Amino acid sequence: MGARRFAAAAVAAVLLYLFQWLANKDQTTSLDVVIYGATPSGIAAALAVMDTWADARVAILEPANSIGGMATQGIGLRDFKYVELMRSTMREWSILNAQFYNVTYPVWQPDNFVGEASFKTLLGSRGIHVYLNTRLEQKFSAIRKTPHNRRLIAAIKTYCQGSSQSRWWTAKYFVDASYEGDLLRFSGASYTLEREANSTYNESRAGVTMSSLGDFDVDVDPIGVNGELLPFVNGFGPSGDPGSSDKGLMGYSMRVCVTTNLQKRVPFSRPPEYSARTYELLARYYRAGGNATPYLAYPYVSYPERDKFDVCDNGQHKEYVAGMFWFLQTDPSVPKKIQHRN
Ligand SMILES: *[C@@H]1O[C@H](CO)[C@@H](O)[C@H](O)[C@H]1NC(C)=O
Ligand SMILES: *[C@@H]1O[C@H](CO)[C@@H](O)[C@H](O)[C@H]1NC(C)=O
Ligand SMILES: *[C@@H]1O[C@H](CO)[C@@H](O)[C@H](O)[C@H]1NC(C)=O
């Protein structure tokens, strides 16, 4: 496309875009702070704003149907290492949890429904509203440039999951508290991803490390019969020099709550698209004498590029984990003591 035609198309696109905005086809809500993601960090950000900025108008937009992120959905045992470092929001939360259980010590591992109720109480105490099922429209954010050429988010557009209702949001500040960094990515703001080298910010723990934490405890051949890598094995391994940057992201998965109470048990079923081949790496791990459960055996599982970013759209993750439970229960490669574990 010639530069002139490109410029004309760009102007037309901007005009159309402004027109859609000004025509007020979609409702616009103007606030001081819009936080994307009712994760613990999103909730903490909202509380911090309300506790330090009198009369601030704050809202949290949450793409899912519940609040609290991983602290209330799916993870029974939360990854808390040093509770003495837990301050403000999380400490208040732990005390609310304690009130539910009628105990005098802070409760860091409440049942999911208790944890969620405590977050709701915290938000309610400051009058903070959470808009659930509110998802970003991928290509609709307004970016403004500052005199120093910094790109800032001026407005974002969301749609309500399951309806055609959409809405614009303007704010003085936007906070991306999503796990996936969707707000930054969708709005086209500048951001960084992947693992930085330890030299970038002079961080001794950054970059490639040679830790063996999470390695398989037995050797497993990752190459299939035709020389291909097995499903979910990526080729880039620990190839970089220690401290260097790489393209690795952490593995994402679904954690499922299961029970040992026979009366409450729902049997695992065979997912419609199930194929034992998907779990060939795990089969080989067991055949090689490994006997850990997949939480330990699968730290390096990685998903196709697309899926790394679409954790909300968890069809594939769900399918994968459901199939893994079916595999564990039925595949001959799995040790009996794992298959019959209660
Ligand atoms: C806590 O105490 C209250 C009041 O005595 C009681 O109603 C409630 O059932 C108790 N909760 C738990 C989880 O024991
Ligand atoms: C990097 O960090 C170390 C340890 O904190 C410090 O001694 C050193 O001066 C830092 N280097 C730079 C370039 O900031
Ligand atoms: C980065 O890692 C390398 C290799 O382990 C190490 O020699 C170097 O000191 C590290 N740099 C920082 C800033 O920690």
Short mmCIF file of C-alpha atoms in Angstrom, two decimals, residues 3-335:
data_model
loop_
_atom_site.label_atom_id
_atom_site.label_comp_id
_atom_site.label_asym_id
_atom_site.label_seq_id
_atom_site.Cartn_x
_atom_site.Cartn_y
_atom_site.Cartn_z
CA ALA A 3 2.08 5.83 2.01
CA ARG A 4 -0.71 8.16 0.94
CA ARG A 5 -3.34 5.45 0.72
CA PHE A 6 -2.12 4.09 4.00
CA ALA A 7 -2.45 7.53 5.60
CA ALA A 8 -5.96 7.93 4.17
CA ALA A 9 -6.98 4.53 5.48
CA ALA A 10 -5.50 5.34 8.86
CA VAL A 11 -7.38 8.65 9.03
CA ALA A 12 -10.60 6.89 8.04
CA ALA A 13 -10.03 4.25 10.69
CA VAL A 14 -9.41 6.90 13.35
CA LEU A 15 -12.53 8.85 12.30
CA LEU A 16 -14.66 5.74 12.35
CA TYR A 17 -13.30 4.89 15.72
CA LEU A 18 -13.94 8.37 17.12
CA PHE A 19 -17.39 8.34 15.61
CA GLN A 20 -18.24 5.07 17.28
CA TRP A 21 -17.01 6.43 20.54
CA LEU A 22 -18.74 9.81 20.29
CA ALA A 23 -21.97 8.34 18.94
CA ASN A 24 -22.18 6.82 22.37
CA LYS A 25 -23.42 3.57 21.00
CA ASP A 26 -21.67 2.14 24.00
CA GLN A 27 -22.00 3.49 27.47
CA THR A 28 -18.91 5.28 28.80
CA THR A 29 -17.93 5.22 32.45
CA SER A 30 -15.33 7.72 33.67
CA LEU A 31 -13.41 6.91 36.83
CA ASP A 32 -10.17 7.77 38.56
CA VAL A 33 -8.76 4.25 38.62
CA VAL A 34 -9.79 1.22 36.59
CA ILE A 35 -8.22 -2.06 37.66
CA TYR A 36 -8.36 -4.99 35.28
CA GLY A 37 -8.49 -8.29 37.18
CA ALA A 38 -10.05 -9.09 40.57
CA THR A 39 -6.97 -11.12 41.45
CA PRO A 40 -5.49 -10.68 44.95
CA SER A 41 -3.19 -8.00 43.50
CA GLY A 42 -6.14 -6.25 41.82
CA ILE A 43 -8.08 -6.28 45.07
CA ALA A 44 -5.02 -5.05 47.00
CA ALA A 45 -4.54 -2.24 44.47
CA ALA A 46 -8.18 -1.15 44.85
CA LEU A 47 -7.98 -1.16 48.64
CA ALA A 48 -4.69 0.76 48.57
CA VAL A 49 -6.27 3.43 46.37
CA MET A 50 -9.31 3.78 48.63
CA ASP A 51 -7.16 3.94 51.76
CA THR A 52 -4.90 6.70 50.44
CA TRP A 53 -6.98 8.78 48.01
CA ALA A 54 -10.12 10.22 49.53
CA ASP A 55 -13.16 10.04 47.25
CA ALA A 56 -11.34 8.18 44.50
CA ARG A 57 -13.70 6.57 42.02
CA VAL A 58 -12.40 3.04 41.55
CA ALA A 59 -13.75 -0.05 39.86
CA ILE A 60 -12.40 -3.51 39.23
CA LEU A 61 -13.22 -5.22 35.95
CA GLU A 62 -13.01 -8.98 36.10
CA PRO A 63 -13.15 -11.19 33.01
CA ALA A 64 -14.34 -14.25 34.97
CA ASN A 65 -17.43 -14.79 37.08
CA SER A 66 -15.72 -14.70 40.47
CA ILE A 67 -13.17 -12.73 42.45
CA GLY A 68 -9.92 -13.67 44.17
CA GLY A 69 -8.16 -15.28 41.22
CA MET A 70 -6.03 -18.28 42.07
CA ALA A 71 -6.42 -17.62 45.80
CA THR A 72 -10.09 -18.58 45.64
CA GLN A 73 -10.49 -20.63 42.47
CA GLY A 74 -8.98 -24.02 42.11
CA ILE A 75 -5.96 -23.82 44.34
CA GLY A 76 -6.74 -25.36 47.70
CA LEU A 77 -3.26 -24.95 49.07
CA ARG A 78 -1.98 -21.50 48.23
CA ASP A 79 1.68 -20.85 47.62
CA PHE A 80 2.51 -18.84 50.71
CA LYS A 81 6.06 -19.15 51.82
CA TYR A 82 6.69 -16.40 54.32
CA VAL A 83 3.44 -15.39 56.00
CA GLU A 84 5.33 -12.82 58.09
CA LEU A 85 5.75 -10.86 54.85
CA MET A 86 2.00 -10.74 54.33
CA ARG A 87 0.84 -7.23 55.06
CA SER A 88 -2.24 -5.04 54.79
CA THR A 89 -4.71 -6.66 52.38
CA MET A 90 -3.69 -10.26 52.85
CA ARG A 91 -3.40 -9.91 56.61
CA GLU A 92 -6.87 -8.34 56.80
CA TRP A 93 -8.08 -11.18 54.59
CA SER A 94 -6.53 -13.84 56.86
CA ILE A 95 -8.23 -12.29 59.90
CA LEU A 96 -11.61 -12.29 58.16
CA ASN A 97 -11.03 -15.95 57.31
CA ALA A 98 -10.27 -16.60 60.98
CA GLN A 99 -13.56 -15.00 61.97
CA PHE A 100 -15.40 -17.50 59.79
CA TYR A 101 -13.70 -20.42 61.53
CA ASN A 102 -13.99 -18.83 64.98
CA VAL A 103 -10.26 -19.04 65.61
CA THR A 104 -7.86 -16.43 66.96
CA TYR A 105 -4.91 -17.05 64.60
CA PRO A 106 -4.80 -15.80 60.98
CA VAL A 107 -6.06 -18.37 58.46
CA TRP A 108 -4.00 -18.47 55.26
CA GLN A 109 -5.52 -21.61 53.76
CA PRO A 110 -9.29 -21.16 53.97
CA ASP A 111 -11.80 -23.08 51.89
CA ASN A 112 -12.22 -21.35 48.55
CA PHE A 113 -15.72 -20.10 49.32
CA VAL A 114 -14.50 -18.60 52.61
CA GLY A 115 -11.57 -16.86 50.93
CA GLU A 116 -13.86 -15.39 48.31
CA ALA A 117 -16.37 -14.17 50.91
CA SER A 118 -13.52 -12.48 52.83
CA PHE A 119 -12.37 -10.65 49.69
CA LYS A 120 -15.96 -9.51 49.11
CA THR A 121 -16.13 -8.21 52.67
CA LEU A 122 -12.90 -6.26 52.17
CA LEU A 123 -14.16 -4.70 48.95
CA GLY A 124 -17.58 -3.99 50.46
CA SER A 125 -15.99 -2.24 53.44
CA ARG A 126 -14.58 0.38 51.01
CA GLY A 127 -17.55 0.41 48.65
CA ILE A 128 -15.51 -0.92 45.72
CA HIS A 129 -17.57 -2.31 42.88
CA VAL A 130 -16.43 -5.30 40.83
CA TYR A 131 -17.87 -5.75 37.34
CA LEU A 132 -17.82 -9.49 36.70
CA ASN A 133 -17.73 -11.21 33.29
CA THR A 134 -16.26 -8.01 31.89
CA ARG A 135 -13.73 -8.75 29.21
CA LEU A 136 -11.50 -6.54 27.14
CA GLU A 137 -12.31 -6.01 23.51
CA GLN A 138 -9.01 -6.86 21.94
CA LYS A 139 -8.64 -4.11 19.39
CA PHE A 140 -10.42 -1.27 21.15
CA SER A 141 -8.27 0.79 23.42
CA ALA A 142 -7.42 4.44 23.04
CA ILE A 143 -3.79 5.27 23.58
CA ARG A 144 -2.62 8.80 24.08
CA LYS A 145 0.92 9.94 23.65
CA THR A 146 2.50 12.24 26.17
CA PRO A 147 4.87 15.05 25.10
CA HIS A 148 7.78 12.72 25.87
CA ASN A 149 6.33 10.08 23.57
CA ARG A 150 5.22 7.80 26.33
CA ARG A 151 2.15 5.85 25.36
CA LEU A 152 -0.58 5.80 27.99
CA ILE A 153 -3.95 4.11 28.01
CA ALA A 154 -6.74 6.71 27.79
CA ALA A 155 -9.75 4.41 27.45
CA ILE A 156 -10.60 0.77 27.09
CA LYS A 157 -13.63 -1.05 25.76
CA THR A 158 -15.10 -4.12 27.36
CA TYR A 159 -17.92 -6.49 26.56
CA CYS A 160 -20.02 -8.47 28.94
CA GLN A 161 -19.38 -12.18 28.56
CA GLY A 162 -22.47 -13.83 27.11
CA SER A 163 -24.10 -10.63 25.85
CA SER A 164 -23.47 -8.01 23.22
CA GLN A 165 -23.43 -5.24 25.78
CA SER A 166 -20.23 -3.23 25.60
CA ARG A 167 -18.89 -0.27 27.46
CA TRP A 168 -16.04 2.23 27.32
CA TRP A 169 -14.04 3.07 30.40
CA THR A 170 -11.88 6.14 30.82
CA ALA A 171 -9.66 6.67 33.83
CA LYS A 172 -6.72 8.66 35.07
CA TYR A 173 -4.95 5.41 35.92
CA PHE A 174 -5.32 1.89 34.65
CA VAL A 175 -3.87 -1.06 36.56
CA ASP A 176 -3.26 -4.37 34.85
CA ALA A 177 -3.83 -6.93 37.61
CA SER A 178 -4.63 -9.79 35.25
CA TYR A 179 -2.50 -12.88 35.42
CA GLU A 180 -1.95 -12.78 31.68
CA GLY A 181 -1.08 -9.10 31.22
CA ASP A 182 -4.05 -8.75 28.87
CA LEU A 183 -4.65 -5.06 29.47
CA LEU A 184 -1.14 -4.12 28.43
CA ARG A 185 -1.08 -6.48 25.51
CA PHE A 186 -4.54 -5.69 24.13
CA SER A 187 -4.12 -1.94 24.46
CA GLY A 188 -0.85 -1.91 22.59
CA ALA A 189 0.95 -0.22 25.46
CA SER A 190 4.60 -1.02 25.81
CA TYR A 191 5.39 -3.95 28.04
CA THR A 192 7.95 -6.67 28.43
CA LEU A 193 7.50 -10.41 28.50
CA GLU A 194 9.67 -13.46 28.96
CA ARG A 195 12.67 -13.94 31.12
CA GLU A 196 15.18 -11.10 31.31
CA ALA A 197 18.89 -11.61 31.69
CA ASN A 198 20.27 -11.11 35.19
CA SER A 199 22.29 -8.19 33.82
CA THR A 200 19.20 -6.23 32.63
CA TYR A 201 18.27 -5.08 36.13
CA ASN A 202 21.31 -6.41 37.98
CA GLU A 203 19.19 -9.16 39.55
CA SER A 204 21.19 -12.16 40.72
CA ARG A 205 18.18 -14.53 40.52
CA ALA A 206 17.01 -13.53 37.02
CA GLY A 207 17.63 -15.31 33.73
CA VAL A 208 18.42 -18.95 33.04
CA THR A 209 19.24 -20.93 36.16
CA MET A 210 20.62 -24.41 36.43
CA SER A 211 18.43 -25.37 39.35
CA SER A 212 17.38 -29.01 39.26
CA LEU A 213 14.22 -28.20 41.19
CA GLY A 214 11.34 -29.76 39.28
CA ASP A 215 13.49 -31.92 37.02
CA PHE A 216 12.32 -35.47 36.33
CA ASP A 217 13.91 -37.87 38.79
CA VAL A 218 14.56 -40.41 35.99
CA ASP A 219 15.78 -39.93 32.41
CA VAL A 220 12.97 -39.82 29.82
CA ASP A 221 13.44 -39.84 26.04
CA PRO A 222 11.42 -36.93 24.59
CA ILE A 223 11.73 -38.09 20.94
CA GLY A 224 8.87 -39.96 19.26
CA VAL A 225 9.24 -42.91 16.85
CA ASN A 226 9.45 -40.61 13.82
CA GLY A 227 12.07 -38.36 15.35
CA GLU A 228 9.52 -35.75 16.41
CA LEU A 229 9.32 -34.19 19.87
CA LEU A 230 6.57 -35.70 22.01
CA PRO A 231 3.42 -33.61 22.57
CA PHE A 232 4.03 -30.59 24.81
CA VAL A 233 7.80 -30.92 24.78
CA ASN A 234 9.42 -27.76 23.50
CA GLY A 235 12.78 -27.71 21.87
CA PHE A 236 14.45 -24.89 23.67
CA GLY A 237 15.38 -26.57 26.96
CA PRO A 238 17.99 -25.18 29.34
CA SER A 239 20.22 -24.16 26.46
CA GLY A 240 21.14 -20.60 27.41
CA ASP A 241 24.07 -19.71 29.57
CA PRO A 242 23.25 -19.18 33.23
CA GLY A 243 22.00 -15.64 33.74
CA SER A 244 21.07 -15.08 30.09
CA SER A 245 17.55 -14.20 28.88
CA ASP A 246 15.27 -16.68 27.12
CA LYS A 247 11.79 -16.94 25.65
CA GLY A 248 10.40 -19.15 28.40
CA LEU A 249 7.17 -18.45 30.22
CA MET A 250 6.06 -20.37 33.25
CA GLY A 251 3.76 -23.31 32.61
CA TYR A 252 0.04 -22.62 33.01
CA SER A 253 -2.39 -25.28 33.99
CA MET A 254 -5.67 -25.98 35.74
CA ARG A 255 -5.51 -27.22 39.30
CA VAL A 256 -8.47 -29.36 40.12
CA CYS A 257 -10.05 -29.76 43.53
CA VAL A 258 -10.66 -33.44 44.25
CA THR A 259 -11.84 -35.26 47.32
CA THR A 260 -11.02 -38.47 49.17
CA ASN A 261 -14.58 -38.55 50.52
CA LEU A 262 -16.24 -41.39 48.64
CA GLN A 263 -19.71 -39.98 49.17
CA LYS A 264 -18.82 -36.70 47.50
CA ARG A 265 -16.77 -38.23 44.70
CA VAL A 266 -17.64 -37.60 41.06
CA PRO A 267 -15.91 -40.22 38.86
CA PHE A 268 -13.38 -39.01 36.31
CA SER A 269 -14.72 -39.53 32.81
CA ARG A 270 -13.12 -39.97 29.43
CA PRO A 271 -13.01 -36.58 27.63
CA PRO A 272 -14.51 -36.79 24.12
CA GLU A 273 -11.21 -35.86 22.45
CA TYR A 274 -9.07 -38.05 24.71
CA SER A 275 -5.95 -39.62 23.25
CA ALA A 276 -3.42 -41.48 25.38
CA ARG A 277 -0.76 -40.20 22.96
CA THR A 278 -1.14 -36.73 24.51
CA TYR A 279 0.37 -38.15 27.70
CA GLU A 280 3.15 -40.16 26.08
CA LEU A 281 5.82 -38.24 28.00
CA LEU A 282 4.10 -39.17 31.25
CA ALA A 283 3.75 -42.81 30.13
CA ARG A 284 7.48 -42.94 29.40
CA TYR A 285 8.24 -41.31 32.72
CA TYR A 286 6.38 -44.09 34.54
CA ARG A 287 7.85 -46.81 32.33
CA ALA A 288 11.31 -45.45 33.18
CA GLY A 289 10.52 -46.06 36.84
CA GLY A 290 9.33 -42.61 37.86
CA ASN A 291 6.61 -42.63 40.47
CA ALA A 292 5.83 -38.99 41.17
CA THR A 293 2.38 -37.63 40.47
CA PRO A 294 2.12 -35.31 37.45
CA TYR A 295 2.19 -32.13 39.47
CA LEU A 296 5.87 -32.91 40.00
CA ALA A 297 6.44 -34.73 36.75
CA TYR A 298 5.18 -31.97 34.50
CA PRO A 299 6.91 -28.73 35.40
CA TYR A 300 8.20 -28.15 31.88
CA VAL A 301 5.01 -28.82 30.01
CA SER A 302 4.33 -25.97 27.69
CA TYR A 303 1.33 -25.24 25.56
CA PRO A 304 1.01 -24.05 21.96
CA GLU A 305 1.85 -20.40 21.47
CA ARG A 306 -1.75 -19.23 21.19
CA ASP A 307 -2.80 -20.89 24.35
CA LYS A 308 -0.10 -19.33 26.47
CA PHE A 309 -2.09 -16.13 26.33
CA ASP A 310 -5.60 -17.44 26.53
CA VAL A 311 -5.76 -18.88 29.97
CA CYS A 312 -9.26 -17.46 30.49
CA ASP A 313 -10.45 -19.45 27.53
CA ASN A 314 -9.47 -22.60 29.32
CA GLY A 315 -11.08 -25.20 27.08
CA GLN A 316 -7.79 -26.77 26.13
CA HIS A 317 -6.37 -26.71 29.64
CA LYS A 318 -9.51 -28.27 31.05
CA GLU A 319 -9.50 -30.92 28.37
CA TYR A 320 -5.84 -31.60 29.02
CA VAL A 321 -6.22 -31.99 32.78
CA ALA A 322 -9.44 -34.00 32.50
CA GLY A 323 -7.68 -36.32 30.06
CA MET A 324 -4.70 -36.59 32.40
CA PHE A 325 -6.91 -37.83 35.22
CA TRP A 326 -8.46 -40.35 32.86
CA PHE A 327 -4.98 -41.40 31.74
CA LEU A 328 -3.80 -41.81 35.35
CA GLN A 329 -6.80 -43.92 36.15
CA THR A 330 -6.75 -46.17 33.08
CA ASP A 331 -3.37 -46.29 31.35
CA PRO A 332 -1.32 -49.48 31.88
CA SER A 333 1.91 -47.46 32.18
CA VAL A 334 0.80 -45.84 35.43
CA PRO A 335 1.99 -47.58 38.63
#
